[in-house]
Short mmCIF file of C-alpha atoms in Angstrom, two decimals:
data_model
loop_
_atom_site.label_atom_id
_atom_site.label_comp_id
_atom_site.label_asym_id
_atom_site.label_seq_id
_atom_site.Cartn_x
_atom_site.Cartn_y
_atom_site.Cartn_z
CA MET A 1 73.54 62.84 146.00
CA PRO A 2 75.95 65.48 144.22
CA GLN A 3 78.02 67.78 146.31
CA ASP A 4 76.41 71.36 146.44
CA LYS A 5 79.56 73.78 146.74
CA TYR A 6 77.01 76.63 147.36
CA SER A 7 74.86 75.11 150.24
CA ASP A 8 76.32 77.57 152.67
CA HIS A 9 75.27 80.55 150.65
CA SER A 10 71.97 82.26 151.03
CA SER A 11 69.62 82.21 148.02
CA GLY A 12 68.29 85.42 146.57
CA LEU A 13 65.95 86.35 143.72
CA GLU A 14 69.00 86.69 141.41
CA SER A 15 70.08 83.22 142.24
CA PRO A 16 69.04 80.28 139.96
CA ALA A 17 65.78 78.47 140.79
CA THR A 18 66.12 75.45 143.05
CA GLY A 19 62.97 73.75 142.26
CA VAL A 20 60.47 73.24 139.32
CA PHE A 21 57.00 71.79 138.87
CA SER A 22 54.46 71.47 136.11
CA VAL A 23 51.23 73.55 136.36
CA THR A 24 47.70 72.77 135.28
CA PRO A 25 45.90 76.20 135.22
CA HIS A 26 43.13 76.56 137.73
CA ASP A 27 40.73 79.31 138.64
CA THR A 28 40.47 78.69 142.38
CA ALA A 29 43.80 76.90 143.47
CA ASP A 30 47.02 78.70 144.17
CA LEU A 31 50.39 77.39 143.25
CA SER A 32 52.22 75.20 145.68
CA TYR A 33 55.08 77.68 145.84
CA VAL A 34 55.32 81.41 144.59
CA SER A 35 57.18 81.41 141.30
CA ARG A 36 60.43 83.06 140.48
CA ALA A 37 59.78 82.47 136.74
CA VAL A 38 57.28 80.82 134.41
CA ASN A 39 58.34 78.74 131.37
CA VAL A 40 56.02 77.35 128.71
CA ALA A 41 56.34 74.79 126.02
CA GLN A 42 54.01 76.58 123.66
CA GLY A 43 53.73 80.39 123.88
CA GLY A 44 50.64 82.26 124.46
CA SER A 45 48.97 84.10 127.25
CA ILE A 46 48.86 83.37 130.97
CA GLN A 47 46.55 84.92 133.42
CA ILE A 48 48.20 85.17 136.75
CA SER A 49 47.61 86.46 140.30
CA THR A 50 50.81 88.25 141.48
CA LEU A 51 52.45 88.12 144.90
CA GLU A 52 51.13 91.56 145.60
CA GLY A 53 47.60 90.54 144.78
CA GLY A 54 47.03 91.86 141.29
CA ILE A 55 45.59 89.98 138.38
CA ALA A 56 47.17 90.36 134.93
CA THR A 57 47.49 88.60 131.61
CA VAL A 58 50.82 88.40 130.19
CA HIS A 59 52.21 87.02 127.03
CA VAL A 60 54.96 84.58 127.33
CA ALA A 61 57.22 82.92 124.61
CA ALA A 62 57.97 79.29 124.46
CA GLY A 63 61.28 78.31 126.02
CA ILE A 64 62.00 81.59 127.90
CA ALA A 65 61.94 81.86 131.68
CA PHE A 66 59.73 84.81 132.21
CA PRO A 67 60.57 86.37 135.64
CA ILE A 68 57.39 86.80 137.59
CA ARG A 69 56.27 86.25 141.19
CA ALA A 70 52.98 84.55 140.57
CA THR A 71 50.68 82.87 143.26
CA ARG A 72 48.08 81.50 140.81
CA ILE A 73 47.95 80.65 137.13
CA TRP A 74 44.34 80.95 135.93
CA ALA A 75 42.60 78.51 133.54
CA THR A 76 40.49 81.48 132.41
CA GLY A 77 42.62 83.76 130.16
CA THR A 78 45.48 81.23 129.76
CA THR A 79 46.37 80.00 126.20
CA ALA A 80 49.90 78.88 126.77
CA THR A 81 50.49 75.18 127.27
CA GLY A 82 53.13 73.09 128.83
CA ILE A 83 53.55 75.46 131.84
CA VAL A 84 56.23 74.98 134.26
CA VAL A 85 56.98 77.18 137.34
CA LEU A 86 60.51 77.65 138.58
CA TYR A 87 60.99 78.63 142.28
#
């Protein structure tokens, strides 16, 4: 395993993400982890539930990490594909 020179530093929201996972949008299942950002392979809309409980549809461009604290990515209202959550 590589050495992590920053292992003794606390991680904040301005720090790089430490994990990533692919998402299949779902209308009833929450994400495994609250996101720091969402990235997509093909741009479009994603409907999300936010950490504060709101629901919104946002447009995301391909290849750009969109900084959002999401708890769910809905199948309904989502047209973007290749969705990846950074946390």
